[in-house]
Amino acid sequence: VVERPLADLKRAAKAAGGTVNDAFIAAVAAGLGDYHRSRGDDSTHEVRLNMPVNLRPKGDTSVGGNAWVPARFLVPIVPMDARTRIRRLSPLLLQARTEPALPISGFVMSRLTQLPRPLTAAVAGGMMKGTDVAATNVPGPPIPVYLSGAKVELMVPFAPKGGAAVNVALMSYNGVAQFGINVDTGAVPDPEALVECLVKGLDDVLDVGREDAATPSGSGSVRKAPVRKAPARKASTAPTT
């Protein structure tokens, strides 16, 4: 589990013109790219990522349970600075969240749950075979919560791999962004190195917000104010007596 202040992640996303999810996926992509290159693999330029997309309208509390479907798309993992990566991923993730076919996927998934469990598992597993990595972002309670009078100190977001080599989950709780990294050690020979690469990718993303906070303009670079010259004044001759 990796923890970072949620405010830092929000600041980085805003500085790059993206969302918290854009910054999160940018960190995951950067870490995956670094890991591949550290293993001598310079030929993998993108990975197939599976991300659950929430279909519930904002503010809808009419029914309980989940209302999401999986979206799968290619994510570039080639080297680039964190700010550029967030900006490049932003339209890609927006397209994935607004794909017109997503509601149909929800209908299909709901029908799958009515089939015998072994058949449902076989079909769902087949749908995940083409996935390299899964990533999920779940907003949690923004304030402390209690269970039987005891304060909950930590919410650990470990999501199932579902056929992927790794699932990186983000859950926010009480101002803290908590990242759970669930690795298939059969597919990832050095899970410790992968975690180190993912942490570095996350910190590189957070540096985008810190850079903007350290500059007066808040845009990642120092801008000098234009020098304005005062208009020339005509010399006047005082009257003589």
Coordinates of N, CA and C in Angstrom, one line a residue:
V1 N 0.8 -1.2 0.0 CA 0.0 0.0 0.0 C 0.9 1.2 0.0
V2 N 0.5 2.2 -0.9 CA 1.3 3.5 -0.9 C 0.3 4.6 -0.6
E3 N 0.7 5.5 0.2 CA -0.1 6.6 0.6 C 0.5 8.0 0.2
R4 N -0.4 8.9 -0.3 CA 0.1 10.2 -0.6 C -1.1 11.2 -0.3
P5 N -0.9 12.4 0.0 CA -2.0 13.4 0.3 C -2.8 13.5 -1.0
L6 N -4.1 13.4 -0.8 CA -5.1 13.6 -1.9 C -5.0 15.0 -2.5
A7 N -4.7 16.0 -1.7 CA -4.6 17.3 -2.2 C -3.5 17.5 -3.2
D8 N -2.4 16.7 -3.0 CA -1.3 16.8 -3.9 C -1.6 16.2 -5.3
L9 N -2.4 15.1 -5.2 CA -2.8 14.5 -6.5 C -3.8 15.4 -7.2
K10 N -4.7 16.1 -6.5 CA -5.6 17.0 -7.1 C -4.9 18.2 -7.7
R11 N -3.9 18.7 -7.0 CA -3.1 19.8 -7.5 C -2.4 19.5 -8.8
A12 N -1.8 18.3 -8.8 CA -1.1 17.9 -10.0 C -2.0 17.8 -11.2
A13 N -3.2 17.2 -11.0 CA -4.2 17.0 -12.1 C -4.6 18.4 -12.6
K14 N -4.9 19.3 -11.7 CA -5.3 20.6 -12.1 C -4.2 21.4 -12.8
A15 N -3.0 21.2 -12.4 CA -1.9 21.9 -13.0 C -1.7 21.5 -14.5
A16 N -2.0 20.2 -14.8 CA -1.9 19.7 -16.1 C -3.1 19.8 -16.9
G17 N -4.2 20.3 -16.3 CA -5.5 20.4 -17.1 C -6.2 19.2 -17.2
G18 N -6.0 18.2 -16.2 CA -6.7 17.0 -16.2 C -7.5 16.7 -15.0
T19 N -8.0 15.5 -14.8 CA -8.7 15.1 -13.7 C -7.8 14.2 -12.7
V20 N -8.4 13.9 -11.6 CA -7.6 13.0 -10.6 C -7.4 11.7 -11.3
N21 N -8.4 11.2 -12.0 CA -8.2 9.9 -12.7 C -7.2 9.9 -13.8
D22 N -7.1 11.1 -14.5 CA -6.1 11.3 -15.5 C -4.7 11.2 -14.9
A23 N -4.5 11.9 -13.8 CA -3.2 11.9 -13.1 C -2.9 10.5 -12.5
F24 N -3.9 9.8 -12.0 CA -3.7 8.4 -11.5 C -3.2 7.5 -12.6
I25 N -3.9 7.5 -13.7 CA -3.6 6.6 -14.9 C -2.2 7.0 -15.4
A26 N -1.9 8.3 -15.4 CA -0.6 8.7 -15.9 C 0.5 8.1 -15.0
A27 N 0.3 8.1 -13.7 CA 1.3 7.5 -12.8 C 1.5 6.0 -13.0
V28 N 0.4 5.3 -13.3 CA 0.4 3.9 -13.6 C 1.2 3.6 -14.9
A29 N 0.9 4.4 -15.9 CA 1.5 4.2 -17.2 C 3.0 4.5 -17.1
A30 N 3.4 5.5 -16.4 CA 4.8 5.9 -16.2 C 5.5 4.7 -15.5
G31 N 4.9 4.2 -14.5 CA 5.6 3.1 -13.7 C 5.7 1.9 -14.6
L32 N 4.7 1.5 -15.3 CA 4.8 0.3 -16.2 C 5.8 0.5 -17.2
G33 N 5.9 1.7 -17.8 CA 7.0 1.9 -18.8 C 8.4 1.8 -18.2
D34 N 8.6 2.4 -17.1 CA 9.9 2.3 -16.4 C 10.2 0.8 -16.1
Y35 N 9.2 0.1 -15.7 CA 9.5 -1.3 -15.3 C 9.9 -2.1 -16.6
H36 N 9.2 -1.9 -17.7 CA 9.5 -2.7 -18.9 C 11.0 -2.3 -19.3
R37 N 11.3 -1.0 -19.3 CA 12.6 -0.6 -19.8 C 13.7 -1.1 -18.8
S38 N 13.4 -1.2 -17.5 CA 14.4 -1.7 -16.5 C 14.7 -3.2 -16.8
R39 N 13.7 -3.9 -17.4 CA 13.9 -5.3 -17.7 C 14.5 -5.5 -19.1
G40 N 15.0 -4.4 -19.8 CA 15.6 -4.5 -21.1 C 14.6 -4.5 -22.2
D41 N 13.3 -4.2 -21.9 CA 12.3 -4.2 -23.0 C 12.0 -2.8 -23.4
D42 N 12.5 -2.4 -24.6 CA 12.3 -1.1 -25.1 C 11.3 -1.1 -26.3
S43 N 10.7 -2.3 -26.6 CA 9.9 -2.4 -27.7 C 8.4 -2.3 -27.4
T44 N 8.0 -2.4 -26.1 CA 6.6 -2.3 -25.7 C 6.3 -0.8 -25.5
H45 N 5.4 -0.3 -26.4 CA 5.1 1.1 -26.4 C 3.7 1.4 -25.8
E46 N 2.9 0.4 -25.6 CA 1.6 0.6 -25.0 C 1.1 -0.7 -24.4
V47 N 0.2 -0.6 -23.4 CA -0.4 -1.8 -22.8 C -1.9 -1.7 -22.8
R48 N -2.5 -2.9 -22.7 CA -4.0 -2.9 -22.8 C -4.5 -2.8 -21.3
L49 N -5.2 -1.7 -21.0 CA -5.7 -1.4 -19.7 C -7.2 -1.6 -19.6
N50 N -7.6 -2.2 -18.5 CA -9.0 -2.4 -18.2 C -9.3 -1.5 -17.0
M51 N -10.4 -0.7 -17.2 CA -10.8 0.3 -16.2 C -12.3 0.3 -16.0
P52 N -12.8 0.1 -14.8 CA -14.3 0.1 -14.6 C -14.8 1.6 -14.8
V53 N -15.9 1.7 -15.5 CA -16.5 3.0 -15.7 C -17.8 3.1 -15.0
N54 N -18.0 4.1 -14.2 CA -19.3 4.2 -13.5 C -20.4 4.8 -14.4
L55 N -21.5 4.1 -14.5 CA -22.6 4.5 -15.3 C -23.7 5.2 -14.5
R56 N -23.5 5.3 -13.2 CA -24.6 5.9 -12.4 C -24.5 7.5 -12.5
P57 N -25.6 8.1 -12.9 CA -25.6 9.6 -13.0 C -25.3 10.2 -11.6
K58 N -24.6 11.3 -11.7 CA -24.2 12.0 -10.5 C -25.4 12.4 -9.7
G59 N -25.3 12.1 -8.4 CA -26.4 12.4 -7.5 C -27.5 11.3 -7.4
D60 N -27.4 10.3 -8.2 CA -28.5 9.2 -8.3 C -28.3 8.3 -7.1
T61 N -29.2 8.3 -6.2 CA -29.2 7.4 -5.0 C -30.5 6.5 -5.0
S62 N -31.1 6.4 -6.2 CA -32.4 5.7 -6.2 C -32.3 4.2 -5.9
V63 N -31.2 3.6 -6.4 CA -31.0 2.2 -6.1 C -29.6 1.9 -5.6
G64 N -29.5 0.8 -4.9 CA -28.2 0.5 -4.3 C -27.4 -0.4 -5.3
G65 N -26.2 -0.9 -4.8 CA -25.4 -1.7 -5.6 C -24.5 -0.9 -6.6
N66 N -23.7 -1.7 -7.4 CA -22.8 -1.0 -8.3 C -23.5 -0.8 -9.7
A67 N -23.0 0.2 -10.4 CA -23.5 0.5 -11.7 C -22.3 0.8 -12.6
W68 N -21.5 -0.2 -12.9 CA -20.3 0.1 -13.7 C -20.1 -1.0 -14.8
V69 N -19.3 -0.7 -15.8 CA -19.0 -1.7 -16.8 C -17.5 -1.5 -17.1
P70 N -16.8 -2.6 -17.5 CA -15.4 -2.5 -17.8 C -15.2 -1.8 -19.2
A71 N -14.2 -1.0 -19.2 CA -13.7 -0.4 -20.5 C -12.3 -0.8 -20.7
R72 N -11.9 -1.2 -21.9 CA -10.6 -1.6 -22.2 C -10.0 -0.8 -23.4
F73 N -8.8 -0.3 -23.2 CA -8.2 0.5 -24.2 C -6.7 0.5 -24.1
L74 N -6.0 1.0 -25.1 CA -4.5 1.0 -25.1 C -4.0 2.3 -24.5
V75 N -3.0 2.1 -23.6 CA -2.4 3.2 -22.9 C -0.9 3.3 -23.3
P76 N -0.4 4.5 -23.8 CA 1.0 4.6 -24.1 C 1.9 4.6 -22.9
I77 N 3.0 3.9 -22.9 CA 3.9 3.8 -21.8 C 5.3 4.3 -22.2
V78 N 5.4 5.0 -23.3 CA 6.7 5.5 -23.8 C 7.2 6.6 -22.9
P79 N 8.5 6.9 -22.9 CA 9.0 7.9 -22.0 C 8.4 9.3 -22.4
M80 N 8.0 10.1 -21.4 CA 7.6 11.5 -21.6 C 7.5 12.1 -20.2
D81 N 7.5 13.4 -20.1 CA 7.4 14.1 -18.8 C 5.9 13.9 -18.3
A82 N 5.8 14.0 -17.0 CA 4.5 13.7 -16.4 C 3.4 14.7 -16.8
R83 N 3.7 15.9 -17.0 CA 2.7 16.9 -17.4 C 2.2 16.5 -18.8
T84 N 3.1 16.2 -19.7 CA 2.6 15.8 -21.1 C 1.8 14.5 -21.0
R85 N 2.2 13.6 -20.2 CA 1.5 12.3 -20.1 C 0.1 12.5 -19.7
I86 N -0.1 13.4 -18.7 CA -1.5 13.6 -18.2 C -2.3 14.2 -19.3
R87 N -1.7 15.2 -20.0 CA -2.5 15.9 -21.1 C -2.8 14.9 -22.2
R88 N -1.9 14.0 -22.5 CA -2.2 13.1 -23.6 C -3.2 12.0 -23.2
L89 N -3.2 11.7 -22.0 CA -4.2 10.6 -21.5 C -5.6 11.2 -21.3
S90 N -5.7 12.5 -21.0 CA -7.0 13.1 -20.7 C -8.0 12.8 -21.8
P91 N -7.8 13.1 -23.1 CA -8.9 12.9 -24.1 C -9.1 11.4 -24.3
L92 N -8.0 10.6 -24.1 CA -8.2 9.1 -24.3 C -9.1 8.5 -23.2
L93 N -9.0 9.0 -22.0 CA -9.8 8.5 -20.9 C -11.2 9.1 -21.0
L94 N -11.3 10.3 -21.4 CA -12.7 10.9 -21.6 C -13.4 10.1 -22.7
Q95 N -12.8 9.7 -23.8 CA -13.4 8.9 -24.8 C -13.8 7.5 -24.2
A96 N -13.0 6.9 -23.4 CA -13.4 5.6 -22.8 C -14.6 5.7 -21.9
R97 N -14.7 6.9 -21.2 CA -15.8 7.0 -20.2 C -17.1 7.4 -20.9
T98 N -17.0 7.9 -22.1 CA -18.2 8.3 -22.9 C -18.5 7.5 -24.1
E99 N -17.9 6.3 -24.2 CA -18.1 5.4 -25.3 C -19.6 5.1 -25.4
P100 N -20.3 5.3 -26.5 CA -21.7 5.0 -26.6 C -22.1 3.6 -26.4
A101 N -21.2 2.6 -26.6 CA -21.6 1.2 -26.4 C -21.5 0.8 -24.9
L102 N -21.1 1.6 -24.0 CA -20.9 1.2 -22.6 C -22.3 0.8 -22.0
P103 N -23.4 1.5 -22.2 CA -24.7 1.0 -21.6 C -25.1 -0.3 -22.1
I104 N -24.7 -0.7 -23.4 CA -25.0 -2.0 -23.9 C -24.2 -3.0 -23.1
S105 N -22.9 -2.7 -22.8 CA -22.1 -3.6 -22.1 C -22.7 -3.9 -20.7
G106 N -23.3 -2.8 -20.1 CA -24.0 -3.0 -18.8 C -25.1 -3.9 -18.9
F107 N -25.9 -3.9 -20.0 CA -27.0 -4.8 -20.2 C -26.5 -6.2 -20.3
V108 N -25.4 -6.4 -21.1 CA -24.8 -7.8 -21.3 C -24.3 -8.3 -19.9
M109 N -23.6 -7.5 -19.2 CA -23.1 -7.9 -17.9 C -24.2 -8.3 -16.9
S110 N -25.3 -7.5 -16.9 CA -26.4 -7.9 -16.0 C -27.0 -9.2 -16.4
R111 N -27.1 -9.5 -17.7 CA -27.6 -10.8 -18.1 C -26.7 -12.0 -17.8
L112 N -25.4 -11.7 -17.8 CA -24.4 -12.7 -17.4 C -24.6 -13.2 -16.0
T113 N -25.0 -12.3 -15.1 CA -25.2 -12.7 -13.7 C -26.3 -13.6 -13.5
Q114 N -27.2 -13.8 -14.5 CA -28.3 -14.7 -14.4 C -28.0 -16.1 -14.9
L115 N -26.8 -16.3 -15.5 CA -26.4 -17.6 -15.9 C -25.8 -18.4 -14.8
P116 N -25.7 -19.7 -14.9 CA -25.0 -20.5 -13.9 C -23.6 -19.9 -13.6
R117 N -23.2 -20.0 -12.4 CA -21.9 -19.3 -12.0 C -20.7 -19.8 -12.8
P118 N -20.5 -21.1 -13.0 CA -19.4 -21.5 -13.8 C -19.3 -20.9 -15.2
L119 N -20.5 -20.8 -15.8 CA -20.6 -20.3 -17.2 C -20.3 -18.8 -17.1
T120 N -20.8 -18.1 -16.1 CA -20.5 -16.6 -16.0 C -19.0 -16.4 -15.8
A121 N -18.4 -17.2 -14.9 CA -17.0 -17.1 -14.7 C -16.2 -17.3 -16.0
A122 N -16.6 -18.3 -16.7 CA -15.8 -18.6 -18.0 C -15.9 -17.5 -19.0
V123 N -17.2 -16.9 -19.2 CA -17.3 -15.9 -20.1 C -16.6 -14.6 -19.7
A124 N -16.7 -14.2 -18.4 CA -16.0 -13.0 -17.9 C -14.5 -13.2 -17.9
G125 N -14.0 -14.4 -17.7 CA -12.6 -14.6 -17.8 C -12.1 -14.5 -19.2
G126 N -12.9 -15.0 -20.1 CA -12.5 -14.8 -21.5 C -12.5 -13.4 -22.0
M127 N -13.4 -12.5 -21.4 CA -13.4 -11.1 -21.8 C -12.1 -10.4 -21.2
M128 N -11.5 -11.0 -20.2 CA -10.3 -10.3 -19.6 C -9.0 -10.8 -20.1
K129 N -9.0 -11.8 -21.0 CA -7.8 -12.4 -21.5 C -6.9 -11.4 -22.2
G130 N -7.5 -10.5 -22.8 CA -6.7 -9.5 -23.6 C -6.2 -8.3 -22.8
T131 N -6.2 -8.4 -21.5 CA -5.9 -7.3 -20.6 C -4.5 -7.5 -20.0
D132 N -3.7 -6.5 -20.1 CA -2.4 -6.5 -19.4 C -2.4 -6.0 -18.0
V133 N -3.1 -4.9 -17.8 CA -3.2 -4.3 -16.4 C -4.6 -3.8 -16.2
A134 N -5.0 -3.8 -14.9 CA -6.3 -3.2 -14.6 C -6.0 -2.1 -13.6
A135 N -6.9 -1.1 -13.6 CA -6.7 0.1 -12.7 C -8.1 0.6 -12.4
T136 N -8.3 0.9 -11.1 CA -9.6 1.3 -10.6 C -9.4 2.5 -9.6
N137 N -10.3 3.4 -9.7 CA -10.3 4.6 -8.9 C -11.6 4.8 -8.2
V138 N -11.6 4.6 -6.9 CA -12.8 4.7 -6.1 C -12.8 5.8 -5.0
P139 N -13.6 6.8 -5.2 CA -13.6 7.9 -4.1 C -14.2 7.4 -2.9
G140 N -13.5 7.5 -1.8 CA -14.0 7.0 -0.5 C -14.5 8.2 0.4
P141 N -14.8 7.9 1.6 CA -15.4 9.0 2.5 C -14.3 10.1 2.7
P142 N -14.8 11.4 2.6 CA -13.9 12.5 2.7 C -13.6 12.9 4.2
I143 N -14.3 12.2 5.1 CA -14.2 12.5 6.5 C -14.0 11.2 7.3
P144 N -13.5 11.2 8.5 CA -13.3 10.0 9.3 C -14.6 9.3 9.5
V145 N -14.6 7.9 9.4 CA -15.8 7.1 9.7 C -15.4 6.2 10.9
Y146 N -16.4 5.7 11.5 CA -16.3 4.9 12.7 C -17.0 3.6 12.6
L147 N -16.5 2.5 13.2 CA -17.1 1.2 13.2 C -17.2 0.7 14.7
S148 N -18.4 0.6 15.2 CA -18.6 0.2 16.6 C -17.8 1.1 17.5
G149 N -17.8 2.4 17.2 CA -17.2 3.4 18.1 C -15.7 3.5 17.8
A150 N -15.1 2.7 17.0 CA -13.6 2.8 16.7 C -13.4 3.5 15.4
K151 N -12.5 4.4 15.4 CA -12.2 5.2 14.2 C -11.5 4.3 13.2
V152 N -11.9 4.3 11.9 CA -11.3 3.6 10.8 C -10.0 4.4 10.4
E153 N -8.9 3.9 10.6 CA -7.6 4.6 10.3 C -7.2 4.4 8.8
L154 N -7.5 3.3 8.2 CA -7.0 3.0 6.9 C -8.0 2.2 6.1
M155 N -8.2 2.5 4.8 CA -9.0 1.7 3.9 C -8.0 1.2 2.8
V156 N -7.8 -0.1 2.8 CA -6.8 -0.7 1.9 C -7.5 -1.1 0.6
P157 N -7.2 -0.5 -0.6 CA -7.9 -0.8 -1.8 C -7.2 -1.9 -2.6
F158 N -7.4 -3.2 -2.3 CA -6.8 -4.3 -3.1 C -7.9 -4.8 -4.0
A159 N -7.8 -4.6 -5.3 CA -8.8 -5.1 -6.3 C -8.3 -6.4 -6.9
P160 N -9.3 -7.2 -7.3 CA -8.9 -8.5 -8.0 C -8.2 -8.3 -9.3
K161 N -7.3 -9.1 -9.6 CA -6.5 -9.0 -10.9 C -7.4 -9.3 -12.1
G162 N -8.3 -10.2 -11.9 CA -9.2 -10.5 -13.0 C -8.6 -10.9 -14.3
G163 N -7.5 -11.6 -14.3 CA -6.8 -12.0 -15.5 C -5.7 -11.1 -15.9
A164 N -5.5 -10.0 -15.3 CA -4.5 -9.0 -15.6 C -3.2 -9.4 -14.8
A165 N -2.1 -8.9 -15.2 CA -0.8 -9.1 -14.5 C -0.7 -8.3 -13.2
V166 N -1.4 -7.2 -13.2 CA -1.4 -6.3 -12.0 C -2.7 -5.5 -12.0
N167 N -3.2 -5.2 -10.8 CA -4.3 -4.3 -10.7 C -3.9 -3.2 -9.7
V168 N -3.9 -2.0 -10.1 CA -3.5 -0.9 -9.2 C -4.8 -0.2 -8.9
A169 N -5.1 -0.1 -7.6 CA -6.4 0.5 -7.2 C -6.1 1.8 -6.3
L170 N -6.9 2.8 -6.6 CA -6.8 4.1 -5.8 C -8.1 4.3 -5.1
M171 N -8.0 4.5 -3.8 CA -9.1 4.9 -2.9 C -8.7 6.0 -2.1
S172 N -9.6 7.0 -2.0 CA -9.3 8.2 -1.2 C -10.1 8.0 0.1
Y173 N -9.5 8.5 1.2 CA -10.2 8.4 2.5 C -9.6 9.5 3.4
N174 N -10.5 10.4 3.9 CA -10.1 11.4 4.8 C -8.9 12.2 4.4
G175 N -8.9 12.6 3.1 CA -7.8 13.4 2.6 C -6.5 12.7 2.2
V176 N -6.6 11.4 2.2 CA -5.4 10.6 1.9 C -5.7 9.7 0.6
A177 N -4.8 9.7 -0.3 CA -5.0 8.8 -1.5 C -4.2 7.6 -1.2
Q178 N -4.9 6.4 -1.2 CA -4.2 5.2 -0.9 C -4.2 4.3 -2.1
F179 N -3.1 3.7 -2.4 CA -2.9 2.9 -3.6 C -2.6 1.5 -3.2
G180 N -3.4 0.6 -3.7 CA -3.1 -0.9 -3.4 C -2.7 -1.5 -4.7
I181 N -1.6 -2.2 -4.7 CA -1.0 -2.8 -5.9 C -1.0 -4.3 -5.7
N182 N -1.9 -5.0 -6.5 CA -2.1 -6.4 -6.5 C -1.4 -7.0 -7.7
V183 N -0.3 -7.8 -7.5 CA 0.5 -8.3 -8.5 C 0.4 -9.8 -8.7
D184 N 0.4 -10.3 -9.9 CA 0.4 -11.7 -10.2 C 1.9 -12.0 -10.4
T185 N 2.5 -12.7 -9.4 CA 3.9 -13.0 -9.4 C 4.3 -14.0 -10.5
G186 N 3.3 -14.7 -11.0 CA 3.6 -15.6 -12.1 C 3.9 -14.8 -13.4
A187 N 3.3 -13.6 -13.5 CA 3.4 -12.8 -14.7 C 4.5 -11.7 -14.6
V188 N 4.7 -11.3 -13.3 CA 5.7 -10.2 -13.0 C 6.8 -10.9 -12.2
P189 N 8.0 -11.1 -12.8 CA 9.1 -11.8 -12.1 C 9.7 -11.0 -11.0
D190 N 9.6 -9.7 -11.0 CA 10.2 -8.9 -9.9 C 9.1 -7.9 -9.4
P191 N 8.2 -8.3 -8.6 CA 7.1 -7.4 -8.1 C 7.6 -6.2 -7.3
E192 N 8.7 -6.4 -6.6 CA 9.3 -5.3 -5.8 C 9.7 -4.2 -6.7
A193 N 10.4 -4.5 -7.8 CA 10.9 -3.5 -8.8 C 9.7 -2.8 -9.4
L194 N 8.6 -3.6 -9.7 CA 7.4 -2.9 -10.3 C 6.8 -1.9 -9.3
V195 N 6.7 -2.3 -8.1 CA 6.2 -1.3 -7.1 C 7.0 -0.1 -7.0
E196 N 8.4 -0.2 -7.0 CA 9.3 0.9 -7.0 C 9.0 1.8 -8.2
C197 N 8.9 1.2 -9.4 CA 8.6 2.0 -10.6 C 7.3 2.7 -10.5
L198 N 6.3 2.1 -10.0 CA 5.0 2.7 -9.9 C 5.0 3.9 -8.9
V199 N 5.8 3.7 -7.8 CA 5.9 4.8 -6.8 C 6.6 6.0 -7.4
K200 N 7.7 5.7 -8.2 CA 8.4 6.8 -8.9 C 7.5 7.5 -9.9
G201 N 6.7 6.7 -10.6 CA 5.7 7.4 -11.5 C 4.7 8.3 -10.8
L202 N 4.3 7.8 -9.7 CA 3.3 8.6 -8.9 C 4.0 9.9 -8.4
D203 N 5.2 9.8 -7.9 CA 5.9 11.0 -7.3 C 6.2 12.0 -8.5
D204 N 6.5 11.5 -9.6 CA 6.8 12.4 -10.8 C 5.5 13.1 -11.1
V205 N 4.4 12.5 -11.1 CA 3.1 13.1 -11.3 C 2.8 14.2 -10.3
L206 N 3.1 13.9 -9.0 CA 2.8 14.8 -7.9 C 3.8 16.0 -8.0
D207 N 4.9 15.8 -8.6 CA 5.9 17.0 -8.8 C 5.3 18.0 -9.7
V208 N 4.4 17.7 -10.6 CA 3.8 18.6 -11.5 C 3.1 19.7 -10.7
G209 N 2.3 19.3 -9.7 CA 1.6 20.2 -8.8 C 2.5 21.0 -8.0
R210 N 3.6 20.4 -7.5 CA 4.5 21.1 -6.6 C 5.3 22.2 -7.4
E211 N 5.6 21.9 -8.7 CA 6.3 22.9 -9.5 C 5.4 24.1 -9.7
D212 N 4.1 23.9 -10.0 CA 3.3 25.0 -10.2 C 3.1 25.8 -8.9
A213 N 3.0 25.1 -7.7 CA 2.8 25.8 -6.5 C 4.0 26.6 -6.1
A214 N 5.2 26.3 -6.7 CA 6.4 27.0 -6.3 C 6.7 28.2 -7.3
T215 N 5.9 28.3 -8.3 CA 6.1 29.4 -9.2 C 4.9 30.4 -9.1
P216 N 5.2 31.7 -9.2 CA 4.2 32.8 -9.1 C 3.0 32.6 -10.0
S217 N 3.3 32.1 -11.2 CA 2.2 32.1 -12.2 C 1.3 30.8 -12.1
G218 N 1.9 29.8 -11.4 CA 1.1 28.6 -11.2 C 1.0 27.8 -12.5
S219 N 1.9 28.0 -13.4 CA 1.7 27.3 -14.7 C 2.9 26.4 -15.0
G220 N 3.8 26.2 -14.0 CA 4.9 25.4 -14.3 C 6.2 26.1 -14.8
S221 N 6.1 27.3 -15.1 CA 7.2 28.1 -15.5 C 7.1 29.5 -15.0
V222 N 8.2 30.2 -14.8 CA 8.2 31.5 -14.3 C 8.1 32.5 -15.5
R223 N 7.1 33.3 -15.4 CA 6.8 34.3 -16.5 C 7.2 35.7 -16.0
K224 N 7.9 36.4 -16.7 CA 8.3 37.8 -16.3 C 7.2 38.7 -16.8
A225 N 6.8 39.6 -16.0 CA 5.8 40.6 -16.4 C 6.4 41.6 -17.4
P226 N 5.6 41.9 -18.4 CA 6.1 42.8 -19.5 C 6.4 44.2 -18.9
V227 N 7.5 44.8 -19.3 CA 8.0 46.1 -18.8 C 7.2 47.1 -19.6
R228 N 6.5 48.0 -18.9 CA 5.7 49.0 -19.6 C 6.5 50.4 -19.4
K229 N 6.7 51.0 -20.5 CA 7.4 52.3 -20.5 C 6.4 53.4 -20.3
A230 N 6.8 54.3 -19.5 CA 5.9 55.5 -19.3 C 5.9 56.4 -20.5
P231 N 4.8 56.9 -20.9 CA 4.8 57.8 -22.1 C 5.7 59.0 -22.0
A232 N 6.3 59.4 -23.0 CA 7.3 60.5 -23.0 C 6.5 61.8 -22.7
R233 N 7.1 62.6 -21.9 CA 6.4 63.9 -21.6 C 7.2 65.0 -22.3
K234 N 6.4 65.9 -22.8 CA 7.0 67.1 -23.5 C 7.5 68.1 -22.4
A235 N 8.7 68.5 -22.7 CA 9.3 69.5 -21.8 C 8.6 70.8 -21.9
S236 N 8.3 71.5 -20.8 CA 7.7 72.8 -20.9 C 8.6 73.9 -20.4
T237 N 8.5 75.1 -21.0 CA 9.4 76.2 -20.6 C 8.6 77.2 -19.8
A238 N 9.1 77.4 -18.6 CA 8.4 78.3 -17.7 C 8.5 79.7 -18.2
P239 N 7.3 80.4 -18.1 CA 7.3 81.8 -18.6 C 8.3 82.7 -17.8
T240 N 9.0 83.6 -18.4 CA 9.9 84.5 -17.8 C 9.3 85.9 -17.6
T241 N 9.7 86.5 -16.6 CA 9.2 87.9 -16.4 C 10.4 88.9 -16.5

